GROMACS .gro file of C-alpha atoms in nm:
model
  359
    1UNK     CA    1  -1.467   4.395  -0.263
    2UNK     CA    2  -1.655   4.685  -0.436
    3UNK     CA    3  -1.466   4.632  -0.776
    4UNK     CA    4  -1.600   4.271  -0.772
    5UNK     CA    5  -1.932   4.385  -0.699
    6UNK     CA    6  -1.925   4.631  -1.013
    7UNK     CA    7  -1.790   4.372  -1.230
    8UNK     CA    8  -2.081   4.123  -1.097
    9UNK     CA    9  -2.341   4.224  -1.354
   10UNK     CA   10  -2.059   4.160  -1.654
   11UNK     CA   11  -2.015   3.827  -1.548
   12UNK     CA   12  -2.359   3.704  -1.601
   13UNK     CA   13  -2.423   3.426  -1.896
   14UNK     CA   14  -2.640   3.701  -2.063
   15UNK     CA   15  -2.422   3.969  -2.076
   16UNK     CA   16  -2.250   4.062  -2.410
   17UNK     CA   17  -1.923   3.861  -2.501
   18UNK     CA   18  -1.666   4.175  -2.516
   19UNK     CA   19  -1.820   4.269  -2.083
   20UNK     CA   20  -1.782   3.880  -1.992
   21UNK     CA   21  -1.429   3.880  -2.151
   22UNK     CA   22  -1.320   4.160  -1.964
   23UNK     CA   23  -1.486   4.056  -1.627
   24UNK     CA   24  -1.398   3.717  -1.634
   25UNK     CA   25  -0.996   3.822  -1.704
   26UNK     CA   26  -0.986   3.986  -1.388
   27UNK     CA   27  -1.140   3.747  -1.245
   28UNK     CA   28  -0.894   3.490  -1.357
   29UNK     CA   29  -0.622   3.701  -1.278
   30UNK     CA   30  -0.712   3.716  -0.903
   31UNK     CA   31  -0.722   3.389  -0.883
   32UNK     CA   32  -0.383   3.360  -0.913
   33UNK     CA   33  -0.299   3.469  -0.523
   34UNK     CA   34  -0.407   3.332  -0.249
   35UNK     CA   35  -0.558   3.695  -0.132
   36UNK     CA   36  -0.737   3.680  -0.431
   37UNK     CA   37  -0.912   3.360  -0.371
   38UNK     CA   38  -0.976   3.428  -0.022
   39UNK     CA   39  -1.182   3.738  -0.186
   40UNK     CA   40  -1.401   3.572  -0.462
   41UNK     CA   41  -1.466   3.284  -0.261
   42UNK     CA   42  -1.663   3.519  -0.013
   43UNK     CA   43  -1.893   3.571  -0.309
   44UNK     CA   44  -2.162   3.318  -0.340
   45UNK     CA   45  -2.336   3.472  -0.691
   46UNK     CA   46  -1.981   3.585  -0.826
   47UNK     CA   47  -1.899   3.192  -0.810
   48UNK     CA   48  -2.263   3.085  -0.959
   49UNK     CA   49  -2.175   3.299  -1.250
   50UNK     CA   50  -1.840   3.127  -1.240
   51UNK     CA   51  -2.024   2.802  -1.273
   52UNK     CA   52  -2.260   2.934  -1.552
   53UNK     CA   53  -1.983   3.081  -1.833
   54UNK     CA   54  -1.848   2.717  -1.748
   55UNK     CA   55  -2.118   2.620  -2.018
   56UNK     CA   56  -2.093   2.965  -2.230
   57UNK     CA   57  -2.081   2.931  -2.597
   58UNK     CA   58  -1.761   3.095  -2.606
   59UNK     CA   59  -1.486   2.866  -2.591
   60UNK     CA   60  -1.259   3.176  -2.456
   61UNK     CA   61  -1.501   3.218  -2.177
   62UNK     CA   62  -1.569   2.861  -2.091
   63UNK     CA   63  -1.248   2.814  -2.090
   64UNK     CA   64  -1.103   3.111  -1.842
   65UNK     CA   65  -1.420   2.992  -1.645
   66UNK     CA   66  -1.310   2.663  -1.545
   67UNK     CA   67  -0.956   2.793  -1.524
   68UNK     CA   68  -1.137   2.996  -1.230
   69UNK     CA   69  -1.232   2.672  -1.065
   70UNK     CA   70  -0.897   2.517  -1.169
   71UNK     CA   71  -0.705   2.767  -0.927
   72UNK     CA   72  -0.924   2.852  -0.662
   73UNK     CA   73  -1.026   2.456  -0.535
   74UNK     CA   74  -0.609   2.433  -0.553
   75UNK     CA   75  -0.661   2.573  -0.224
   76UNK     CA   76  -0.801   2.402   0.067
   77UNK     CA   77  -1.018   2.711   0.170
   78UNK     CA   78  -1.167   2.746  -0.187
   79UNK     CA   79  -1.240   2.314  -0.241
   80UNK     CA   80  -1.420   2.361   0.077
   81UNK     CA   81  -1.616   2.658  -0.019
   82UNK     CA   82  -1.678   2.541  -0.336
   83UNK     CA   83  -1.833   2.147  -0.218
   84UNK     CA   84  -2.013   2.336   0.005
   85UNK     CA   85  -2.208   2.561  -0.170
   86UNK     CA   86  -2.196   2.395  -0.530
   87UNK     CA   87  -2.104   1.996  -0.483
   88UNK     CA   88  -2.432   1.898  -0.647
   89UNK     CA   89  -2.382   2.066  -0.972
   90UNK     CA   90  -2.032   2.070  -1.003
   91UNK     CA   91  -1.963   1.703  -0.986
   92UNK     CA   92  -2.179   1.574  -1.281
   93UNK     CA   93  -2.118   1.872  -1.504
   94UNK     CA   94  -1.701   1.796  -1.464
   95UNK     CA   95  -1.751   1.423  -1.491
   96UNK     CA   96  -2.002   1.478  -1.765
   97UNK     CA   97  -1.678   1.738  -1.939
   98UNK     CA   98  -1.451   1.467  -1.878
   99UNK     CA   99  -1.602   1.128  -2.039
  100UNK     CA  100  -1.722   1.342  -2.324
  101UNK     CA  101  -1.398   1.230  -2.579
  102UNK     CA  102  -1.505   1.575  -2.785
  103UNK     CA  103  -1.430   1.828  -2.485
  104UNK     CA  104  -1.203   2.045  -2.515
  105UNK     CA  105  -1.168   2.112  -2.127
  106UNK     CA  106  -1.170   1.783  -1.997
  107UNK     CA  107  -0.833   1.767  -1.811
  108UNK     CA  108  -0.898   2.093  -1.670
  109UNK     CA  109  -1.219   1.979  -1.506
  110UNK     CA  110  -1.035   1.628  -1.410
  111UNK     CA  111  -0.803   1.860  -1.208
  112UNK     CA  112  -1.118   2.059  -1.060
  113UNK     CA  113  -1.247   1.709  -0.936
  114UNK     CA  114  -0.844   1.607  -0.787
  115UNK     CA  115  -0.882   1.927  -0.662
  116UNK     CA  116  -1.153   1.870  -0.429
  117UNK     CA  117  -1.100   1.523  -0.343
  118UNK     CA  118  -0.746   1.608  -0.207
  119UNK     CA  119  -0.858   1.732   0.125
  120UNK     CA  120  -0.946   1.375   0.322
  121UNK     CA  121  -1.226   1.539   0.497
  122UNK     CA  122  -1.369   1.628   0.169
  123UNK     CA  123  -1.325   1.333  -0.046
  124UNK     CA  124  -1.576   1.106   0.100
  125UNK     CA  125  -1.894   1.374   0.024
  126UNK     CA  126  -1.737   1.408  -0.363
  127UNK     CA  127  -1.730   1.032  -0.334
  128UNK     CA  128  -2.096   0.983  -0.237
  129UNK     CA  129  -2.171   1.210  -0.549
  130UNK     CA  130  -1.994   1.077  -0.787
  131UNK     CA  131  -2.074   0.687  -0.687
  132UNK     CA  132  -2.475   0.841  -0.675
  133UNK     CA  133  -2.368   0.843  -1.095
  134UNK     CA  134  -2.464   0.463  -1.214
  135UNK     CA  135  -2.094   0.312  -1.323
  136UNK     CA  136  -1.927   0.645  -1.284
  137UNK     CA  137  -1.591   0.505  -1.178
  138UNK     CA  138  -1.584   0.220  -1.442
  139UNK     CA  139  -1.622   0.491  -1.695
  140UNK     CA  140  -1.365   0.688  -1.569
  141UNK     CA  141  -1.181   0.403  -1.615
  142UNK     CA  142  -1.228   0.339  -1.931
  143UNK     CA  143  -1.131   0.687  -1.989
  144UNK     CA  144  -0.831   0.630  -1.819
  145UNK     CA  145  -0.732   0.302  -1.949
  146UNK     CA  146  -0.794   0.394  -2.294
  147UNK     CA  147  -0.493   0.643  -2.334
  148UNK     CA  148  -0.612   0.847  -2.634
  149UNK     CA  149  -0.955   0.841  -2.511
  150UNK     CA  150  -1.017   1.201  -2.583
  151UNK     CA  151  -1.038   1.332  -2.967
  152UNK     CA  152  -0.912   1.680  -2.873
  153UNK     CA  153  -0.556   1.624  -2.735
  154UNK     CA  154  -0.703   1.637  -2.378
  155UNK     CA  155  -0.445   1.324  -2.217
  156UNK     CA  156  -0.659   1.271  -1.863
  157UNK     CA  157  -0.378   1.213  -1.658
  158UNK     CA  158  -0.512   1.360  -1.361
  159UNK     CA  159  -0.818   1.065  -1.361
  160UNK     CA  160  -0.498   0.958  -1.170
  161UNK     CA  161  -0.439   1.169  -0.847
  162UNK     CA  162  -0.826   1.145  -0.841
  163UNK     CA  163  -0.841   0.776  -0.814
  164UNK     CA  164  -0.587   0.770  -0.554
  165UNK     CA  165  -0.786   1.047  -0.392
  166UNK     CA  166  -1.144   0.924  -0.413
  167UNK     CA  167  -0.931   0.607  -0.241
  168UNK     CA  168  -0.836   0.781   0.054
  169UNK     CA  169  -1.246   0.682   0.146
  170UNK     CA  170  -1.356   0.330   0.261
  171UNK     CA  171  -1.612   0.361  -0.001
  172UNK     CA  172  -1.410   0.494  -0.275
  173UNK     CA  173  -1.190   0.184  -0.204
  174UNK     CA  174  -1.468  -0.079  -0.212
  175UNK     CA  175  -1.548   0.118  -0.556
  176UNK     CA  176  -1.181   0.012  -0.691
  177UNK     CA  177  -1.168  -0.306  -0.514
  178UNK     CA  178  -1.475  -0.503  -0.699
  179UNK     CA  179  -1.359  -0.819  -0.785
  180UNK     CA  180  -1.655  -0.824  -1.044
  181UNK     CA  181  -1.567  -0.526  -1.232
  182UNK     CA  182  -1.170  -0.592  -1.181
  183UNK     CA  183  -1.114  -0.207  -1.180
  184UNK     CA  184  -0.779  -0.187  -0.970
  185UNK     CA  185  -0.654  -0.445  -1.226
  186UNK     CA  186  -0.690  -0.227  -1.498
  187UNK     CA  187  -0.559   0.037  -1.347
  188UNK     CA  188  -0.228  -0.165  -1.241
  189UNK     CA  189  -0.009  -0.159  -1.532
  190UNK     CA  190  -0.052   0.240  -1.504
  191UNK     CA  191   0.202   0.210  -1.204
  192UNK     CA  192   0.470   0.170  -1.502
  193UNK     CA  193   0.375   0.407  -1.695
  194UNK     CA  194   0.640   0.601  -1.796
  195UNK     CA  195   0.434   0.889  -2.045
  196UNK     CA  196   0.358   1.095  -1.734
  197UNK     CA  197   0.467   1.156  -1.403
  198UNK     CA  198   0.126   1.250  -1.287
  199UNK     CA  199  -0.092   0.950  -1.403
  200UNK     CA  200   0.187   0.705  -1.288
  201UNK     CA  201   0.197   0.911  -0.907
  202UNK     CA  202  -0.184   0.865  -0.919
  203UNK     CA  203  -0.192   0.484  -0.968
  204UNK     CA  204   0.052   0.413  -0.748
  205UNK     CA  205  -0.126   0.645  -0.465
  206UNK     CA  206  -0.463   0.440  -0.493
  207UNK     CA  207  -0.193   0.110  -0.473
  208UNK     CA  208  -0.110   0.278  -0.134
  209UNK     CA  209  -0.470   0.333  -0.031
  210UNK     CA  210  -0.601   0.022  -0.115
  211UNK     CA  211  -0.268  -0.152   0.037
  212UNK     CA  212  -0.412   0.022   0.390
  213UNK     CA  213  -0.709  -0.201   0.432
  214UNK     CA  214  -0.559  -0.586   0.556
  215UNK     CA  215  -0.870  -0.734   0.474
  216UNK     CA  216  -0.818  -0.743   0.105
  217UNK     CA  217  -0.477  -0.822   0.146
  218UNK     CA  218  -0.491  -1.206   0.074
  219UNK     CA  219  -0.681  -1.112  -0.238
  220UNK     CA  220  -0.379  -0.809  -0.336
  221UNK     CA  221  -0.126  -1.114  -0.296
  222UNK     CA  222  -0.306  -1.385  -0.448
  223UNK     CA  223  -0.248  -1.461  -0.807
  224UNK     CA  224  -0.550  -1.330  -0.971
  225UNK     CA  225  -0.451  -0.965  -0.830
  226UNK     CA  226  -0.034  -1.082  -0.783
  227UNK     CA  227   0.064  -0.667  -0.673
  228UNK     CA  228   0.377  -0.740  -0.583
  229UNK     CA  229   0.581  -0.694  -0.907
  230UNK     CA  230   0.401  -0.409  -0.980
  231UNK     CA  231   0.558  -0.233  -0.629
  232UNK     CA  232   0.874  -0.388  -0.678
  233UNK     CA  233   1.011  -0.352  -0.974
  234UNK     CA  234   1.034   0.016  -1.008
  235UNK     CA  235   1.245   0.016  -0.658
  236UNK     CA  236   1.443  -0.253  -0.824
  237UNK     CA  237   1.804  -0.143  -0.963
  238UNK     CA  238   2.037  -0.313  -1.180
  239UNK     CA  239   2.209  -0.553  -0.941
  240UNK     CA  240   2.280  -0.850  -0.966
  241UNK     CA  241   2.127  -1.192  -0.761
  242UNK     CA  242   2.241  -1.483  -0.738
  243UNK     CA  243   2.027  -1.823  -0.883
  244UNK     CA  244   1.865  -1.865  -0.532
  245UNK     CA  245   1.775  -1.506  -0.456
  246UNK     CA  246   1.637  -1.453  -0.856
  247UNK     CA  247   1.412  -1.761  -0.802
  248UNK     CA  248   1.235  -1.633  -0.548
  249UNK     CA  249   1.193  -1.326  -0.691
  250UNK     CA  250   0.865  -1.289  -0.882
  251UNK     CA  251   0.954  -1.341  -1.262
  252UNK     CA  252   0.901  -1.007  -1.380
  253UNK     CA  253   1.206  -0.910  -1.128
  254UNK     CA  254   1.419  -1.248  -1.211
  255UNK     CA  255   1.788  -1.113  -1.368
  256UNK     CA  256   1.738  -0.807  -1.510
  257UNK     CA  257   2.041  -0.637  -1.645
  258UNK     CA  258   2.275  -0.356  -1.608
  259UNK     CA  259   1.994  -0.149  -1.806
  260UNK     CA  260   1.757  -0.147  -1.535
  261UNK     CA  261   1.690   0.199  -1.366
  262UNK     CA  262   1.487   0.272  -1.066
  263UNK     CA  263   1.168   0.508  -1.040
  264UNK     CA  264   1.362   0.867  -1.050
  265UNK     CA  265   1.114   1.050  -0.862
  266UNK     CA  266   1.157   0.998  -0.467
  267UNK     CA  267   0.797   1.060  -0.363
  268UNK     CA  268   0.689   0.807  -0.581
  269UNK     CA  269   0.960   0.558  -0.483
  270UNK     CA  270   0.828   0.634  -0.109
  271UNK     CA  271   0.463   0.587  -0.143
  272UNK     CA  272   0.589   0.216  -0.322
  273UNK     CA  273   0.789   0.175   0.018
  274UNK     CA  274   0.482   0.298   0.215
  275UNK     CA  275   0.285   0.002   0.021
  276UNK     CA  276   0.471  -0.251   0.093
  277UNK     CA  277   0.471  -0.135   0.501
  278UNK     CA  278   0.096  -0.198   0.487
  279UNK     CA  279   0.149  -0.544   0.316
  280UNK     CA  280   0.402  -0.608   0.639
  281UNK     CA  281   0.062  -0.537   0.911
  282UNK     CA  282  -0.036  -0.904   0.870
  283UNK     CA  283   0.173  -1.202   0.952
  284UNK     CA  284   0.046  -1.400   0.607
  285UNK     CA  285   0.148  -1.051   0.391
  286UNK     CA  286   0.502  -1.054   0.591
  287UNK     CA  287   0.562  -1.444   0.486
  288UNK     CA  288   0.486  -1.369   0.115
  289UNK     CA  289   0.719  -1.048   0.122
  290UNK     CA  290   1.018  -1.299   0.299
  291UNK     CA  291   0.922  -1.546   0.052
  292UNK     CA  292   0.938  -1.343  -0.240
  293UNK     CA  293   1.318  -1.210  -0.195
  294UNK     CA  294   1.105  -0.844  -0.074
  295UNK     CA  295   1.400  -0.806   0.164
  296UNK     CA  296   1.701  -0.838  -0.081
  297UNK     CA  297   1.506  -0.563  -0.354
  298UNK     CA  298   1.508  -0.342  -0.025
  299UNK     CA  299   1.843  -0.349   0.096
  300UNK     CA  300   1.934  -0.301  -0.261
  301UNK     CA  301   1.745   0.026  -0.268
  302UNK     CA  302   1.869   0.109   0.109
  303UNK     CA  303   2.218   0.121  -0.080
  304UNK     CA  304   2.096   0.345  -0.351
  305UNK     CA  305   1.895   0.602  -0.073
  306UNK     CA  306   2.245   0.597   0.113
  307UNK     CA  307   2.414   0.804  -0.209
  308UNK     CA  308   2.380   1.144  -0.291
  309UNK     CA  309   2.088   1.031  -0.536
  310UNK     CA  310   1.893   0.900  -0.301
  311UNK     CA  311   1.644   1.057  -0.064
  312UNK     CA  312   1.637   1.044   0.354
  313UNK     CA  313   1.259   1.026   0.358
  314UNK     CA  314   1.254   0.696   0.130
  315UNK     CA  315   1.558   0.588   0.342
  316UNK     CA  316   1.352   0.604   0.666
  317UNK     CA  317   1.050   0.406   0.481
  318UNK     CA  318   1.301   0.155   0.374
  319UNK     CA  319   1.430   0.088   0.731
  320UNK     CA  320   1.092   0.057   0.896
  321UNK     CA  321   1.000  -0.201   0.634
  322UNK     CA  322   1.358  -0.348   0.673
  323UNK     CA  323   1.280  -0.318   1.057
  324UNK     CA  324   0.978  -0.551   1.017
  325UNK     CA  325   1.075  -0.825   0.765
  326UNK     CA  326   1.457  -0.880   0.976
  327UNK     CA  327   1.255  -0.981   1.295
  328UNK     CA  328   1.114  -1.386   1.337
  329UNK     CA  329   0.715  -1.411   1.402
  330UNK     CA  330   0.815  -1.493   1.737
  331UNK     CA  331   0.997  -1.136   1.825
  332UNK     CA  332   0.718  -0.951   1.667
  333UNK     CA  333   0.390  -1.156   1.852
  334UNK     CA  334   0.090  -1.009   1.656
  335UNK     CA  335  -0.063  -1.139   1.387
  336UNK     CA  336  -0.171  -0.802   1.272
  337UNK     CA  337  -0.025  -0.505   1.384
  338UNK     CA  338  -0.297  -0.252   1.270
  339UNK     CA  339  -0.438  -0.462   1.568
  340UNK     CA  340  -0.245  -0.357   1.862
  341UNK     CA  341  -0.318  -0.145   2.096
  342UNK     CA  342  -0.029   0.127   2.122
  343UNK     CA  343  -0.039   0.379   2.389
  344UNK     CA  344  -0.146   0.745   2.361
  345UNK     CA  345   0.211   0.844   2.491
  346UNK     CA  346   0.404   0.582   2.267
  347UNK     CA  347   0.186   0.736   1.981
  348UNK     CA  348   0.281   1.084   2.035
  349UNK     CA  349   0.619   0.976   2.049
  350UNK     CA  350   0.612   0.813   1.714
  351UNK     CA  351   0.464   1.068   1.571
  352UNK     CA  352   0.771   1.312   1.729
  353UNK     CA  353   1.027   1.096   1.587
  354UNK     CA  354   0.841   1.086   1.239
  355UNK     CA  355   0.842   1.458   1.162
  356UNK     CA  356   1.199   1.467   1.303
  357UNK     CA  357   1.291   1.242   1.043
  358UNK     CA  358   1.161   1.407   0.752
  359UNK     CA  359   1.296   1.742   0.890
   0.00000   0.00000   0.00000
């Protein structure tokens, strides 16, 4: 604690550019360890300096500075720390980095703002402050959207895990589910994406998240939004239907060769699983699914998560959804099963058996 107290003085805006440099290393370096975050974050001015050489005329120092913020907000300890005490700067100077197509830094500062809207409990207060900026989201967007948006090599993919993250809110939702600005369509075709991993993960998480709210579930399914394709054909493998089973498929599934592959990476393939379980809550949502051959795409993919290149946590999401669509409307009897009232006891229970299963 003393040696970041001597080096406090260095790290000021003012102080001469070989000092800062120095400082700001260290600095930097701690970050790297968890020990080392838990130290600097106990440092109020240390992190306002932080904040400042995030603007320095150095590119250097800029740079290591929002590294800084890069590494500590990766933990939950430091996001907190850091909406706390600096929420109503921080957010408009990173947004402000990232829609400027000239920045250098902008994909560093879109992971400072995934950073801190990963935590659930902090999302909705980076939510309020980023909505509080007039068409913030739509420009962030367009950002998105607009692949080589930014002039300096900067690709944005992590706009991505922050949409799904600001989505985790009821009013970062609402945001994406406009029908007048038509964001979430936009942002659809991203769920194929194949360019990155990251921005691909993050489309298909705010798909999830939006997915969890039944009363825009009518609109998901309806043909101005039409999300199931987008869900199921990256689950979708290269087997074969026959006529009946491909006509009730939506087209972009209908017969589609030996040279199809599935989405490779599991945790993607179960959040798509996980979508289509909220789809199931209401009895309208299950009908379309039935209707739309939902069932024979799944048991397809139940096959696949049954080899040694599958995965037992997608397996378990494909059975509960499997679970649901088997059953008439007569052995389930709700409507809408984010509806029913399930016992504290059965709840604990599920909630046993789900962490067994992903043991």
């Amino acid at each position: 604690m003393e040696a970041i107290e001597e080096i406090l003085p260095f790290l000021s805006i003012k102080s001469r550019l070989d000092l800062k440099a120095v400082s700001l290393s260290h600095v930097l370096g701690l970050t790297g360890s968890v020990d080392g975050i838990k130290l600097l974050i106990q440092n109020e001015t240390l992190l306002k300096h932080l904040l400042d050489l995030t603007g320095d005329e150095s590119e250097s120092i800029a740079k290591d500075a929002v590294l800084c913020f890069v590494n500590i907000t990766a933990e939950e300890h430091g996001a907190e720390v850091v909406v706390d005490k600096f929420l109503d700067p921080l957010v408009p100077l990173a947004y402000n980095a990232v829609l400027d197509e000239n920045a250098k830094l902008s994909d560093a500062w879109c992971m400072v703002l995934c950073n801190i809207t990963r935590p659930e409990h902090l999302a909705e207060r980076v939510v309020t402050q980023l909505v509080a900026i007039e068409y913030s989201i739509e420009k962030l967007v367009t950002c998105f959207t607009r692949v080589n948006y930014n002039k300096q090599k900067c690709h944005l993919n992590y706009l991505g895990p922050l949409f799904s993250n600001v989505s985790q809110s009821k009013s970062g939702r609402m945001v994406f589910c406009n029908r007048s600005t038509g964001l979430l369509r936009r942002i659809l075709p991203f769920v194929h994406h194949e360019g990155s991993i990251v921005r691909r993960g993050g489309a298909i998480g705010l798909l999830k998240n939006v997915c969890f709210d039944s009363s825009v579930h009518d609109w998901l399914l309806s043909a101005e939004m039409d999300i199931l394709p987008f869900i199921l054909l990256p689950l979708a493998g290269p087997e074969e239907f026959d006529d009946e089973t491909n006509d009730k498929l939506p087209v972009d599934l209908q017969y589609l060769g030996p040279d199809k592959k599935r989405e490779e990476d599991p945790d993607v393939r179960k959040m798509l699983v996980e979508s289509l379980a909220q789809l199931c809550a209401t009895r309208k949502g299950r009908e379309y699914l039935r209707d739309h051959s939902t069932y024979e795409i799944l048991r397809e993919l139940h096959k696949f998560e049954c080899t040694s290149e599958g995965d037992k946590n997608v397996l378990n999401a494909v059975e509960n959804v499997v679970d649901i669509l088997i059953r008439t409307e007569d052995e389930i009897g709700e409507d809408n099963l984010k509806e029913m009232e399930i016992p504290d006891d059965v709840k604990s229970k599920i909630e046993t058996m789900n962490e067994e299963a992903e043991k």
